[in-house]
Amino acid sequence: MTAKSTALHSAIAAAIAAAAVAGTAPADAQNYPITNAQRATANEVAQRGVPLSELAANAPDSYTIKSGDTLWAISSMYLKSPWRWPELWGMNLSDIKNPHRIYPGQVLLLERKDGVARLRLANPVATSDDTETVRVSPRTRIEPLAANALPTLKSSVIEAFLAEPMILDAETLQSAPRIVATQENRVLLSRGDRAYARGAGLLPEAVGSEFRVFRDATPMKDPDSGEVLGYEAQYVGKAVLARAEGSSEVRESSGDPKSAVVPATIDIVGAKGEMRISDRLLPEPPRALVTYTPRAVPRDMTGRIMSVYGSAVVNASQNQVVSINRGQRDGVESGHVFAILKDGARAVDKTDPSRTLMKLPNERTGLLMVFKTFDRMSYALILEITDGVRVGDRLTSPSP
């Protein structure tokens, strides 16, 4: 994919962009401005269509969008290559004033003409802001239409992963505050318990702030180079800083005064697992709006699967999250789609008297989409699978 085509895909996130939001109102998630340049680009790309050869074998002539649908599932219904959805979408911008909004009840019509296919809406719905209030006698009921817009993926599949995974560098890991004591010498902590912590950042101005609690930061090594790309921390809960760290004067057995550290006080407000002394704290990051515009990575981009998130196994299945050894520094973005390749086995040609050593071709076994990026690595969701996926499998562009 060229830089130009990548820009075109991004400009018409149109049919496939939807927000997976942590703590952001759905209405806000859909209110993206559409510039004149974006509209011009959308028209340019939309009118091209895709070759009929790219349509799925059983692509329906019409389809009524239902609650629970996802844009990836719909694009898979119509296309052999779901990431080419923007090219299929024959967008009518006079009807769809904000192309980030597609809703249940709308009817998609597939048009085949002059060797290409396009998709249009049969019954576009109004999306202007002044139509979002529906009056129902004898009282007023407000229904934000944007809340019903189709997501790219089912949010339940990756919702936890949007908040939980933490990739740290060695310096951040070493300097992170730590739990140092508990009330009544408790060994394990859970929601509602109080504990004490020390470390940088537990200051008076941070009182009331939320912190993530994590442990067992596992080094993530590049399968190719062996380089540590970051440390994956296991999320175990959430705490609020109730009182900052300070100091106090105490008297030794001799009666002499001595200064002592008063650790900060934290209250456990959420627990995925039991917490204990030595677990680390990190400030809760800002809740960011993330959009997914599935598109193939550039043809020259490759990578490897490093691990299956939250598991010690080396095999992954559909809808599981994996880490890959490519990140922001490599040009990876949320929405990038990779093809998964299984290494061809080594074999001996038994029909050849010289017993020639062979390396069988690598075979494509599935697709994954990046949804969360860090500087040197990323997390991705396995979208499709035809064979087993393993740690170490190779990644490449799905574009031919």
Coordinates of C-alpha atoms in Angstrom, one line a residue:
M1 CA 0.0 0.0 0.0
T2 CA 1.4 3.4 -1.0
A3 CA 1.5 6.4 1.2
K4 CA -1.2 7.9 -1.0
S5 CA -3.6 5.0 -0.7
T6 CA -3.0 4.9 3.1
A7 CA -4.0 8.5 3.3
L8 CA -7.1 7.8 1.3
H9 CA -8.1 4.9 3.5
S10 CA -7.6 7.1 6.6
A11 CA -9.7 9.9 5.1
I12 CA -12.7 7.7 4.7
A13 CA -12.6 5.9 7.9
A14 CA -16.1 6.5 7.0
A15 CA -17.7 3.2 6.9
I16 CA -15.3 1.3 9.1
A17 CA -14.3 3.8 11.8
A18 CA -16.0 3.4 15.1
A19 CA -14.9 4.3 18.6
A20 CA -13.9 1.8 21.3
V21 CA -14.0 4.2 24.2
A22 CA -13.0 3.9 27.8
G23 CA -15.0 6.5 29.7
T24 CA -15.8 8.7 26.7
A25 CA -19.5 9.4 25.9
P26 CA -20.7 7.6 22.8
A27 CA -21.9 10.9 21.3
D28 CA -18.5 12.4 21.6
A29 CA -16.9 9.3 20.1
Q30 CA -18.8 9.8 16.9
N31 CA -18.5 13.6 16.5
Y32 CA -15.4 13.7 14.3
P33 CA -15.1 16.8 12.0
I34 CA -15.2 16.1 8.3
T35 CA -13.1 18.6 6.3
N36 CA -13.6 19.6 2.7
A37 CA -10.4 17.8 1.8
Q38 CA -11.7 14.6 3.5
R39 CA -15.0 14.8 1.6
A40 CA -13.2 15.3 -1.7
T41 CA -11.0 12.3 -1.0
A42 CA -13.9 10.2 0.2
N43 CA -15.7 10.8 -3.1
E44 CA -12.6 10.1 -5.1
V45 CA -12.0 6.7 -3.5
A46 CA -15.6 5.7 -3.1
Q47 CA -16.4 6.1 -6.8
R48 CA -13.7 3.6 -7.8
G49 CA -15.3 0.6 -6.2
V50 CA -13.5 -2.7 -6.0
P51 CA -13.1 -5.4 -8.7
L52 CA -15.9 -8.0 -8.8
S53 CA -13.2 -10.6 -8.2
E54 CA -12.7 -9.2 -4.7
L55 CA -16.3 -9.8 -3.7
A56 CA -17.0 -12.8 -1.4
A57 CA -18.7 -15.7 -3.1
N58 CA -22.0 -15.2 -1.3
A59 CA -22.0 -11.4 -1.0
P60 CA -25.7 -10.4 -0.6
D61 CA -27.4 -7.9 -2.9
S62 CA -28.9 -6.2 0.1
Y63 CA -28.4 -6.4 3.9
T64 CA -30.2 -4.8 6.8
I65 CA -27.9 -3.8 9.6
K66 CA -28.8 -5.3 12.9
S67 CA -27.9 -4.5 16.5
G68 CA -24.9 -6.5 17.4
D69 CA -23.3 -6.4 13.9
T70 CA -19.8 -5.2 13.6
L71 CA -18.2 -3.5 10.6
W72 CA -15.5 -6.1 10.3
A73 CA -18.1 -8.9 10.2
I74 CA -20.1 -7.0 7.5
S75 CA -17.0 -6.3 5.4
S76 CA -16.1 -10.0 5.7
M77 CA -19.6 -10.8 4.4
Y78 CA -19.0 -8.8 1.3
L79 CA -15.3 -9.0 0.6
K80 CA -12.5 -11.5 0.3
S81 CA -10.2 -8.8 1.8
P82 CA -12.2 -7.1 4.6
W83 CA -9.7 -4.3 5.0
R84 CA -10.7 -3.0 1.5
W85 CA -14.1 -1.9 2.8
P86 CA -13.5 1.8 2.2
E87 CA -13.0 1.1 -1.5
L88 CA -16.3 -0.8 -1.7
W89 CA -18.3 1.9 0.1
G90 CA -19.9 4.0 -2.5
M91 CA -20.4 6.9 -0.1
N92 CA -23.3 9.4 -0.6
L93 CA -22.0 12.3 1.4
S94 CA -25.2 14.3 0.8
D95 CA -27.1 11.6 2.8
I96 CA -24.3 10.7 5.3
K97 CA -23.2 14.1 6.7
N98 CA -20.9 12.4 9.1
P99 CA -19.6 9.1 7.6
H100 CA -18.4 7.9 11.0
R101 CA -22.0 6.9 11.8
I102 CA -23.6 3.8 10.5
Y103 CA -26.7 2.4 12.4
P104 CA -28.9 -0.6 12.8
G105 CA -31.9 -0.5 10.5
Q106 CA -30.0 0.9 7.5
V107 CA -30.1 -1.2 4.4
L108 CA -26.9 -1.8 2.4
L109 CA -27.3 -2.2 -1.4
L110 CA -24.6 -3.9 -3.4
E111 CA -24.2 -2.5 -7.0
R112 CA -22.3 -4.3 -9.7
K113 CA -21.5 -2.3 -12.8
D114 CA -18.6 -2.0 -15.3
G115 CA -16.6 -4.7 -13.6
V116 CA -16.6 -3.1 -10.1
A117 CA -18.7 -3.2 -7.0
R118 CA -19.9 -0.4 -4.8
L119 CA -22.0 -0.4 -1.6
R120 CA -24.6 2.2 -0.8
L121 CA -27.3 3.0 1.8
A122 CA -30.9 2.5 0.7
N123 CA -32.3 4.4 3.7
P124 CA -29.7 6.7 5.2
V125 CA -30.7 8.2 8.5
A126 CA -30.3 11.8 9.6
T127 CA -27.2 12.4 11.7
S128 CA -27.2 16.1 12.3
D129 CA -26.9 17.2 15.9
D130 CA -30.3 18.8 16.0
T131 CA -32.1 15.5 15.4
E132 CA -30.8 13.6 18.4
T133 CA -33.7 14.5 20.7
V134 CA -36.9 12.4 20.3
R135 CA -40.0 13.8 22.0
V136 CA -42.4 11.3 23.3
S137 CA -45.6 12.4 25.1
P138 CA -46.2 12.9 28.0
R139 CA -42.5 13.3 28.8
T140 CA -39.2 14.0 26.9
R141 CA -36.8 11.2 26.2
I142 CA -33.3 11.9 24.9
E143 CA -31.7 9.2 22.7
P144 CA -28.3 9.9 21.3
L145 CA -28.3 8.3 17.9
A146 CA -24.5 8.0 18.0
A147 CA -24.7 5.5 20.8
N148 CA -26.1 2.9 18.4
A149 CA -23.5 3.4 15.7
L150 CA -21.8 0.1 14.7
P151 CA -18.4 -0.6 16.2
T152 CA -15.6 -2.0 14.1
L153 CA -15.3 -4.9 16.5
K154 CA -17.3 -6.2 19.4
S155 CA -16.1 -4.0 22.3
S156 CA -16.4 -6.9 24.8
V157 CA -13.6 -8.7 23.0
I158 CA -10.9 -6.1 23.6
E159 CA -12.5 -3.8 26.2
A160 CA -10.4 -5.1 29.0
F161 CA -7.2 -5.0 27.0
L162 CA -7.7 -1.3 26.2
A163 CA -7.2 -0.5 29.9
E164 CA -5.2 -3.4 31.4
P165 CA -2.0 -4.1 29.5
M166 CA 1.0 -2.0 30.6
I167 CA 4.3 -2.0 28.8
L168 CA 7.1 -0.4 30.7
D169 CA 10.7 0.4 30.1
A170 CA 13.3 -0.7 32.6
E171 CA 13.6 2.8 34.2
T172 CA 9.9 3.2 34.7
L173 CA 9.7 -0.3 36.2
Q174 CA 12.5 0.4 38.7
S175 CA 11.2 3.8 39.9
A176 CA 7.5 2.8 40.2
P177 CA 6.0 3.2 43.7
R178 CA 5.5 0.0 45.6
I179 CA 3.2 -1.3 48.4
V180 CA 5.3 -1.6 51.5
A181 CA 2.8 -2.5 54.3
T182 CA -0.7 -3.6 55.0
Q183 CA -3.1 -3.2 57.9
E184 CA -3.0 -5.9 60.5
N185 CA -0.2 -7.6 58.6
R186 CA -2.5 -8.9 56.0
V187 CA -0.8 -11.0 53.3
L188 CA -3.3 -10.4 50.5
L189 CA -5.3 -7.3 49.7
S190 CA -8.6 -7.0 47.9
R191 CA -11.2 -4.3 47.2
G192 CA -12.0 -2.2 50.2
D193 CA -8.7 -2.8 52.0
R194 CA -6.2 -0.1 52.9
A195 CA -2.5 -0.4 52.4
Y196 CA 0.7 1.8 52.5
A197 CA 3.1 2.6 49.7
R198 CA 6.3 4.4 49.0
G199 CA 7.8 5.9 45.9
A200 CA 8.0 8.9 43.6
G201 CA 4.7 10.6 42.7
L202 CA 2.8 9.9 45.9
L203 CA 2.6 13.6 46.6
P204 CA -0.1 15.8 48.2
E205 CA -1.2 17.1 44.8
A206 CA -1.9 13.6 43.7
V207 CA -4.3 12.8 46.6
G208 CA -7.5 11.4 45.1
S209 CA -5.8 10.2 42.0
E210 CA -6.2 6.6 40.8
F211 CA -3.2 4.2 40.4
R212 CA -3.0 0.9 38.7
V213 CA -1.5 -2.0 40.7
F214 CA 0.6 -4.5 38.9
R215 CA 3.2 -7.2 39.4
D216 CA 5.5 -9.7 37.6
A217 CA 6.8 -7.4 34.8
T218 CA 7.8 -10.0 32.2
P219 CA 10.5 -9.0 29.7
M220 CA 9.2 -9.0 26.1
K221 CA 12.0 -10.2 23.8
D222 CA 12.1 -9.7 20.1
P223 CA 12.1 -13.2 18.5
D224 CA 14.5 -12.1 15.8
S225 CA 17.1 -10.1 17.8
G226 CA 16.6 -11.1 21.4
E227 CA 16.3 -7.5 22.3
V228 CA 14.0 -6.6 25.3
L229 CA 11.4 -4.3 23.8
G230 CA 9.7 -3.6 27.1
Y231 CA 8.2 -5.2 30.2
E232 CA 4.7 -6.5 30.3
A233 CA 3.1 -5.9 33.7
Q234 CA 0.4 -8.0 35.1
Y235 CA -2.6 -5.8 36.0
V236 CA -4.1 -6.9 39.4
G237 CA -6.1 -3.9 40.5
K238 CA -6.7 -0.2 41.1
A239 CA -6.1 2.0 44.1
V240 CA -6.7 5.6 45.1
L241 CA -4.2 7.7 46.9
A242 CA -5.8 8.7 50.2
R243 CA -2.9 10.4 51.9
A244 CA 0.5 11.5 50.6
E245 CA 3.9 10.2 51.8
G246 CA 5.5 12.2 54.7
S247 CA 7.7 12.0 57.7
S248 CA 7.4 11.9 61.5
E249 CA 9.7 12.0 64.5
V250 CA 10.0 8.9 66.6
R251 CA 12.1 8.0 69.6
E252 CA 14.5 5.2 69.8
S253 CA 14.8 2.9 72.8
S254 CA 17.5 5.2 74.1
G255 CA 15.0 8.1 74.0
D256 CA 16.8 9.9 71.2
P257 CA 14.5 11.4 68.5
K258 CA 14.8 10.1 65.0
S259 CA 13.1 10.9 61.7
A260 CA 11.0 8.2 60.2
V261 CA 9.2 7.9 56.8
V262 CA 5.4 7.9 56.9
P263 CA 4.3 5.9 53.8
A264 CA 1.5 7.1 51.7
T265 CA -2.0 5.6 52.3
I266 CA -3.8 3.9 49.5
D267 CA -7.3 2.4 49.3
I268 CA -7.9 -0.5 47.0
V269 CA -11.0 0.3 44.8
G270 CA -10.8 -2.4 42.2
A271 CA -9.3 -5.9 42.1
K272 CA -8.8 -8.3 39.2
G273 CA -6.6 -10.4 41.5
E274 CA -5.3 -10.4 45.0
M275 CA -2.6 -7.7 45.8
R276 CA 0.3 -8.0 48.1
I277 CA 3.4 -6.2 49.5
S278 CA 6.0 -5.4 46.7
D279 CA 3.3 -4.9 44.0
R280 CA 3.9 -1.7 42.1
L281 CA 1.8 1.3 41.3
L282 CA 1.5 3.5 38.2
P283 CA -0.8 6.5 37.7
E284 CA -4.0 5.8 35.8
P285 CA -3.3 7.1 32.3
P286 CA -5.8 9.5 30.6
R287 CA -8.7 7.7 29.1
A288 CA -8.2 8.1 25.4
L289 CA -10.5 7.8 22.4
V290 CA -9.3 5.2 20.0
T291 CA -10.7 4.6 16.6
Y292 CA -10.0 1.6 14.4
T293 CA -9.8 1.9 10.6
P294 CA -8.8 -1.6 9.5
R295 CA -6.3 -1.3 6.6
A296 CA -3.4 -3.4 5.4
V297 CA 0.1 -2.6 6.6
P298 CA 2.6 -1.5 3.9
R299 CA 3.8 -4.3 1.7
D300 CA 7.3 -4.2 3.1
M301 CA 6.3 -4.4 6.7
T302 CA 6.9 -7.6 8.5
G303 CA 6.9 -8.8 12.2
R304 CA 6.6 -11.7 14.6
I305 CA 4.2 -12.8 17.3
M306 CA 5.9 -12.5 20.7
S307 CA 3.4 -13.9 23.2
V308 CA -0.2 -14.7 23.9
Y309 CA -1.5 -12.1 26.4
G310 CA -2.3 -13.4 29.9
S311 CA -1.2 -16.9 29.1
A312 CA 1.9 -19.1 29.3
V313 CA 0.8 -21.2 26.3
V314 CA 2.4 -20.7 22.9
N315 CA -0.8 -21.4 20.8
A316 CA -3.4 -18.8 20.2
S317 CA -6.9 -19.0 18.8
Q318 CA -9.4 -16.6 17.2
N319 CA -10.4 -13.6 19.3
Q320 CA -7.3 -13.9 21.5
V321 CA -4.9 -11.0 22.0
V322 CA -1.2 -11.4 21.1
S323 CA 1.8 -9.1 21.3
I324 CA 3.9 -8.4 18.3
N325 CA 7.4 -7.0 17.9
R326 CA 6.5 -3.9 15.9
G327 CA 5.4 -0.6 17.4
Q328 CA 5.1 3.1 16.8
R329 CA 8.8 3.5 16.0
D330 CA 8.2 1.0 13.1
G331 CA 5.2 2.9 11.8
V332 CA 2.5 0.6 13.2
E333 CA -0.8 2.2 14.0
S334 CA -4.1 1.1 15.5
G335 CA -6.2 -0.6 12.8
H336 CA -3.2 -2.0 10.9
V337 CA -4.0 -5.5 9.6
F338 CA -1.3 -8.2 9.3
A339 CA -1.5 -11.6 7.7
I340 CA -0.2 -14.5 9.9
L341 CA 2.2 -16.9 8.2
K342 CA 3.1 -20.3 9.5
D343 CA 6.7 -21.3 8.9
G344 CA 7.0 -24.1 6.4
A345 CA 8.4 -27.3 7.9
R346 CA 11.8 -28.7 7.0
A347 CA 11.5 -32.0 5.2
V348 CA 13.6 -34.5 3.2
D349 CA 12.7 -35.4 -0.3
K350 CA 12.2 -39.2 0.1
T351 CA 11.7 -39.6 -3.7
D352 CA 15.2 -38.2 -4.3
P353 CA 18.0 -40.8 -3.9
S354 CA 20.2 -38.0 -2.6
R355 CA 17.7 -37.2 0.2
T356 CA 17.6 -33.5 -0.6
L357 CA 16.7 -31.2 2.3
M358 CA 13.6 -29.1 1.6
K359 CA 12.0 -26.1 3.3
L360 CA 8.2 -26.1 2.6
P361 CA 6.6 -22.7 1.8
N362 CA 5.2 -20.5 4.5
E363 CA 1.4 -20.7 4.6
R364 CA -1.0 -18.0 5.6
T365 CA -3.1 -19.1 8.6
G366 CA -5.1 -16.0 9.6
L367 CA -5.4 -12.2 10.1
L368 CA -4.8 -10.0 13.1
M369 CA -5.5 -6.3 13.7
V370 CA -3.4 -4.0 15.9
F371 CA -5.5 -2.1 18.5
K372 CA -3.0 -0.8 21.0
T373 CA 0.5 0.4 20.2
F374 CA 3.6 1.2 22.3
D375 CA 6.9 2.6 21.2
R376 CA 8.5 -0.8 20.3
M377 CA 5.7 -3.3 20.4
S378 CA 1.9 -3.6 20.0
Y379 CA -1.1 -5.7 21.0
A380 CA -3.3 -7.2 18.3
L381 CA -6.5 -9.2 18.1
I382 CA -6.7 -12.4 16.0
L383 CA -9.6 -11.8 13.7
E384 CA -9.6 -14.9 11.5
I385 CA -7.8 -18.2 11.7
T386 CA -7.6 -21.3 9.5
D387 CA -4.9 -23.2 11.3
G388 CA -3.1 -23.0 14.6
V389 CA -1.3 -19.7 15.5
R390 CA 1.8 -20.0 17.5
V391 CA 4.3 -17.7 19.2
G392 CA 7.0 -16.9 16.7
D393 CA 4.7 -17.0 13.7
R394 CA 5.6 -14.4 11.1
L395 CA 3.6 -11.4 10.1
T396 CA 3.3 -9.7 6.7
S397 CA 1.0 -7.5 4.7
P398 CA -2.2 -9.2 3.6
S399 CA -2.1 -7.2 0.4
P400 CA -0.9 -9.3 -2.6

